[in-house]
């Protein structure tokens, strides 16, 4: 429950820190992307909240540095209506985003959703048997994915989306179902998170959207996994 807030807005950081502590979180902060990335890589935090616009090293560059060495969940704070930063952040490996100005209650809800996903991966359950589809294998208990025998590094959000598709057994899952099952929140009309995460998964599998891609887009509906 230890969170790192990385934002150069001291007033906002103070307000969010107080609210998060009242909700049971431990909170540390950094005021620029360089120190924030360094702190995030210490392994001391369950979550990182990272603002996009900061001096010296911005949030997107900080995220890039973090993802080179760590899968720690990252939630981006983006300017309201700035879809470009949101998409770039998701493409770089952010788990989720919240537009600024944000309500502390919404931020906490998003953080708890991410924590539920990451915590469930560590809990032994009967659903932790390997999931397979052709040359794709996902190991829920080990947070490991193999494609054609080689390991694939996925973020927590990407891992959960792929697991949801595999558990569906070839059935089409709508974006609403995928968002609720894998991201822990409802899908909204202009939210492109699921699409961007799916694009990232395809690229990491090296399969793109061609005839051998294991993930099929069902236009106007959602996605399904190819089982053979």
mmCIF file of C-alpha atoms in Angstrom, residues 7-198:
data_model
loop_
_atom_site.group_PDB
_atom_site.id
_atom_site.type_symbol
_atom_site.label_atom_id
_atom_site.label_comp_id
_atom_site.label_asym_id
_atom_site.label_seq_id
_atom_site.Cartn_x
_atom_site.Cartn_y
_atom_site.Cartn_z
ATOM 1 C CA UNK A 7 4.371 15.720 -9.580
ATOM 2 C CA UNK A 8 5.845 19.228 -9.443
ATOM 3 C CA UNK A 9 2.579 20.753 -8.174
ATOM 4 C CA UNK A 10 3.346 20.945 -4.442
ATOM 5 C CA UNK A 11 -0.201 21.933 -3.489
ATOM 6 C CA UNK A 12 -1.731 19.036 -5.406
ATOM 7 C CA UNK A 13 0.789 16.570 -3.995
ATOM 8 C CA UNK A 14 0.030 17.734 -0.461
ATOM 9 C CA UNK A 15 -3.722 17.401 -0.983
ATOM 10 C CA UNK A 16 -3.500 13.980 -2.624
ATOM 11 C CA UNK A 17 -1.016 12.735 -0.015
ATOM 12 C CA UNK A 18 -3.326 13.690 2.829
ATOM 13 C CA UNK A 19 -6.282 11.985 1.162
ATOM 14 C CA UNK A 20 -4.353 8.827 0.320
ATOM 15 C CA UNK A 21 -3.046 8.560 3.881
ATOM 16 C CA UNK A 22 -6.599 8.898 5.179
ATOM 17 C CA UNK A 23 -7.455 5.902 2.958
ATOM 18 C CA UNK A 24 -4.693 3.776 4.456
ATOM 19 C CA UNK A 25 -1.874 4.329 1.948
ATOM 20 C CA UNK A 26 1.717 5.183 2.788
ATOM 21 C CA UNK A 27 2.848 8.046 0.536
ATOM 22 C CA UNK A 28 6.200 9.440 -0.607
ATOM 23 C CA UNK A 29 6.678 12.085 -3.285
ATOM 24 C CA UNK A 30 9.123 13.412 -5.859
ATOM 25 C CA UNK A 31 8.889 16.716 -7.709
ATOM 26 C CA UNK A 32 10.515 15.827 -11.058
ATOM 27 C CA UNK A 33 10.735 12.891 -13.404
ATOM 28 C CA UNK A 34 14.416 12.172 -12.837
ATOM 29 C CA UNK A 35 14.177 11.695 -9.083
ATOM 30 C CA UNK A 36 10.774 10.052 -9.489
ATOM 31 C CA UNK A 37 12.111 7.396 -11.867
ATOM 32 C CA UNK A 38 15.046 6.714 -9.541
ATOM 33 C CA UNK A 39 12.720 6.304 -6.565
ATOM 34 C CA UNK A 40 10.317 4.079 -8.508
ATOM 35 C CA UNK A 41 13.177 1.711 -9.347
ATOM 36 C CA UNK A 42 14.128 1.147 -5.686
ATOM 37 C CA UNK A 43 11.447 -1.537 -5.415
ATOM 38 C CA UNK A 44 9.891 0.094 -2.344
ATOM 39 C CA UNK A 45 6.534 0.997 -3.921
ATOM 40 C CA UNK A 46 3.413 -0.954 -4.817
ATOM 41 C CA UNK A 47 2.268 1.836 -7.159
ATOM 42 C CA UNK A 48 3.597 4.955 -8.856
ATOM 43 C CA UNK A 49 1.427 7.972 -9.751
ATOM 44 C CA UNK A 50 3.265 9.946 -12.427
ATOM 45 C CA UNK A 51 2.371 13.355 -13.836
ATOM 46 C CA UNK A 52 3.067 13.897 -17.541
ATOM 47 C CA UNK A 53 4.105 17.568 -17.455
ATOM 48 C CA UNK A 54 7.147 18.164 -15.221
ATOM 49 C CA UNK A 55 10.462 20.060 -15.398
ATOM 50 C CA UNK A 56 13.793 18.472 -16.302
ATOM 51 C CA UNK A 57 12.659 14.936 -17.101
ATOM 52 C CA UNK A 58 8.961 14.754 -17.997
ATOM 53 C CA UNK A 59 6.575 12.002 -17.020
ATOM 54 C CA UNK A 60 6.693 10.117 -20.323
ATOM 55 C CA UNK A 61 10.498 9.934 -20.280
ATOM 56 C CA UNK A 62 10.393 8.898 -16.617
ATOM 57 C CA UNK A 63 7.929 6.135 -17.534
ATOM 58 C CA UNK A 64 10.237 4.978 -20.326
ATOM 59 C CA UNK A 65 13.131 4.739 -17.837
ATOM 60 C CA UNK A 66 11.003 2.850 -15.324
ATOM 61 C CA UNK A 67 9.777 0.332 -17.899
ATOM 62 C CA UNK A 68 13.324 -0.480 -18.966
ATOM 63 C CA UNK A 69 13.898 -2.095 -15.579
ATOM 64 C CA UNK A 70 10.606 -2.597 -13.716
ATOM 65 C CA UNK A 71 6.992 -3.715 -14.044
ATOM 66 C CA UNK A 72 5.848 -1.660 -11.045
ATOM 67 C CA UNK A 73 2.283 -0.458 -11.784
ATOM 68 C CA UNK A 74 2.196 3.140 -13.030
ATOM 69 C CA UNK A 75 -0.842 5.409 -13.213
ATOM 70 C CA UNK A 76 -0.375 8.552 -15.310
ATOM 71 C CA UNK A 77 -1.878 11.963 -14.520
ATOM 72 C CA UNK A 78 -2.664 13.621 -17.858
ATOM 73 C CA UNK A 79 -4.111 16.972 -18.914
ATOM 74 C CA UNK A 80 -7.872 16.807 -19.385
ATOM 75 C CA UNK A 81 -8.691 16.077 -23.022
ATOM 76 C CA UNK A 82 -5.062 15.358 -24.004
ATOM 77 C CA UNK A 83 -5.564 12.028 -25.761
ATOM 78 C CA UNK A 84 -2.079 12.024 -27.278
ATOM 79 C CA UNK A 85 -0.303 11.905 -23.904
ATOM 80 C CA UNK A 86 -2.692 9.208 -22.704
ATOM 81 C CA UNK A 87 -2.091 7.015 -25.738
ATOM 82 C CA UNK A 88 1.679 7.502 -25.610
ATOM 83 C CA UNK A 89 1.678 6.718 -21.904
ATOM 84 C CA UNK A 90 -0.252 3.494 -22.455
ATOM 85 C CA UNK A 91 2.017 2.552 -25.357
ATOM 86 C CA UNK A 92 5.050 3.059 -23.104
ATOM 87 C CA UNK A 93 3.584 0.714 -20.510
ATOM 88 C CA UNK A 94 1.392 2.768 -18.170
ATOM 89 C CA UNK A 95 -1.259 0.645 -16.475
ATOM 90 C CA UNK A 96 -3.914 3.348 -16.376
ATOM 91 C CA UNK A 97 -4.426 7.115 -16.407
ATOM 92 C CA UNK A 98 -6.530 9.762 -14.687
ATOM 93 C CA UNK A 99 -7.100 13.198 -16.274
ATOM 94 C CA UNK A 100 -6.265 16.335 -14.267
ATOM 95 C CA UNK A 101 -7.841 17.959 -12.408
ATOM 96 C CA UNK A 102 -8.819 14.711 -10.739
ATOM 97 C CA UNK A 103 -10.999 13.885 -7.792
ATOM 98 C CA UNK A 104 -9.007 12.173 -5.009
ATOM 99 C CA UNK A 105 -11.803 9.627 -4.692
ATOM 100 C CA UNK A 106 -11.452 8.635 -8.362
ATOM 101 C CA UNK A 107 -7.686 8.337 -7.991
ATOM 102 C CA UNK A 108 -8.083 6.041 -4.990
ATOM 103 C CA UNK A 109 -10.611 3.904 -6.878
ATOM 104 C CA UNK A 110 -8.182 3.484 -9.785
ATOM 105 C CA UNK A 111 -5.283 2.668 -7.448
ATOM 106 C CA UNK A 112 -7.340 0.060 -5.609
ATOM 107 C CA UNK A 113 -8.358 -1.517 -8.926
ATOM 108 C CA UNK A 114 -4.690 -1.830 -9.907
ATOM 109 C CA UNK A 115 -3.825 -3.265 -6.491
ATOM 110 C CA UNK A 116 -6.592 -5.869 -6.792
ATOM 111 C CA UNK A 117 -5.140 -7.003 -10.106
ATOM 112 C CA UNK A 118 -1.571 -7.240 -8.856
ATOM 113 C CA UNK A 119 -2.582 -8.885 -5.569
ATOM 114 C CA UNK A 120 -4.717 -11.527 -7.266
ATOM 115 C CA UNK A 121 -1.698 -12.609 -9.332
ATOM 116 C CA UNK A 122 0.167 -13.590 -6.162
ATOM 117 C CA UNK A 123 -2.692 -15.544 -4.563
ATOM 118 C CA UNK A 124 -2.750 -19.307 -5.213
ATOM 119 C CA UNK A 125 -6.121 -20.319 -6.665
ATOM 120 C CA UNK A 126 -7.566 -23.110 -8.741
ATOM 121 C CA UNK A 127 -7.477 -20.758 -11.733
ATOM 122 C CA UNK A 128 -3.682 -20.618 -11.696
ATOM 123 C CA UNK A 129 -3.283 -23.495 -14.140
ATOM 124 C CA UNK A 130 -1.412 -22.520 -17.338
ATOM 125 C CA UNK A 131 -3.629 -21.080 -20.079
ATOM 126 C CA UNK A 132 -2.777 -21.958 -23.673
ATOM 127 C CA UNK A 133 -3.806 -21.024 -27.188
ATOM 128 C CA UNK A 134 -1.691 -22.510 -29.936
ATOM 129 C CA UNK A 135 1.897 -21.371 -29.369
ATOM 130 C CA UNK A 136 0.865 -18.958 -26.609
ATOM 131 C CA UNK A 137 1.064 -19.982 -22.929
ATOM 132 C CA UNK A 138 0.252 -17.854 -19.902
ATOM 133 C CA UNK A 139 1.215 -18.880 -16.345
ATOM 134 C CA UNK A 140 -1.094 -16.942 -13.949
ATOM 135 C CA UNK A 141 0.798 -17.793 -10.756
ATOM 136 C CA UNK A 142 4.187 -16.794 -12.188
ATOM 137 C CA UNK A 143 3.095 -13.715 -14.161
ATOM 138 C CA UNK A 144 4.838 -15.260 -17.148
ATOM 139 C CA UNK A 145 3.876 -15.396 -20.811
ATOM 140 C CA UNK A 146 5.595 -17.491 -23.458
ATOM 141 C CA UNK A 147 5.093 -17.096 -27.190
ATOM 142 C CA UNK A 148 6.616 -19.801 -29.368
ATOM 143 C CA UNK A 149 8.738 -20.901 -26.418
ATOM 144 C CA UNK A 150 10.212 -17.472 -25.658
ATOM 145 C CA UNK A 151 9.252 -15.267 -22.673
ATOM 146 C CA UNK A 152 7.327 -12.038 -23.317
ATOM 147 C CA UNK A 153 7.472 -9.105 -20.878
ATOM 148 C CA UNK A 154 4.010 -7.641 -20.274
ATOM 149 C CA UNK A 155 2.800 -4.930 -17.923
ATOM 150 C CA UNK A 156 0.225 -5.858 -15.283
ATOM 151 C CA UNK A 157 -2.628 -4.449 -17.369
ATOM 152 C CA UNK A 158 -1.484 -6.251 -20.529
ATOM 153 C CA UNK A 159 -1.094 -9.507 -18.606
ATOM 154 C CA UNK A 160 -4.607 -9.308 -17.179
ATOM 155 C CA UNK A 161 -6.152 -8.489 -20.558
ATOM 156 C CA UNK A 162 -4.435 -11.453 -22.174
ATOM 157 C CA UNK A 163 -5.489 -13.710 -19.291
ATOM 158 C CA UNK A 164 -9.114 -12.584 -19.684
ATOM 159 C CA UNK A 165 -9.060 -13.483 -23.390
ATOM 160 C CA UNK A 166 -7.521 -16.884 -22.715
ATOM 161 C CA UNK A 167 -10.025 -17.676 -19.969
ATOM 162 C CA UNK A 168 -12.849 -16.790 -22.375
ATOM 163 C CA UNK A 169 -11.807 -19.803 -24.446
ATOM 164 C CA UNK A 170 -12.196 -18.199 -27.852
ATOM 165 C CA UNK A 171 -15.394 -16.333 -27.016
ATOM 166 C CA UNK A 172 -15.524 -12.679 -28.082
ATOM 167 C CA UNK A 173 -15.117 -10.280 -25.159
ATOM 168 C CA UNK A 174 -16.428 -6.753 -25.550
ATOM 169 C CA UNK A 175 -14.314 -3.772 -24.526
ATOM 170 C CA UNK A 176 -16.702 -3.298 -21.619
ATOM 171 C CA UNK A 177 -16.083 -6.869 -20.403
ATOM 172 C CA UNK A 178 -12.329 -6.562 -20.889
ATOM 173 C CA UNK A 179 -12.153 -3.250 -19.045
ATOM 174 C CA UNK A 180 -14.177 -4.562 -16.115
ATOM 175 C CA UNK A 181 -12.403 -7.928 -15.877
ATOM 176 C CA UNK A 182 -8.828 -6.802 -16.527
ATOM 177 C CA UNK A 183 -8.652 -3.100 -15.638
ATOM 178 C CA UNK A 184 -11.194 -3.151 -12.820
ATOM 179 C CA UNK A 185 -13.317 -0.284 -14.112
ATOM 180 C CA UNK A 186 -16.138 0.372 -16.618
ATOM 181 C CA UNK A 187 -15.269 1.189 -20.208
ATOM 182 C CA UNK A 188 -16.242 4.719 -21.227
ATOM 183 C CA UNK A 189 -17.152 5.914 -24.702
ATOM 184 C CA UNK A 190 -13.877 7.649 -25.611
ATOM 185 C CA UNK A 191 -11.533 5.442 -23.561
ATOM 186 C CA UNK A 192 -8.929 3.811 -25.797
ATOM 187 C CA UNK A 193 -7.052 1.988 -23.034
ATOM 188 C CA UNK A 194 -8.131 -1.498 -24.094
ATOM 189 C CA UNK A 195 -7.260 -0.864 -27.765
ATOM 190 C CA UNK A 196 -3.810 0.526 -26.943
ATOM 191 C CA UNK A 197 -3.008 -2.294 -24.523
ATOM 192 C CA UNK A 198 -4.080 -4.858 -27.134
#
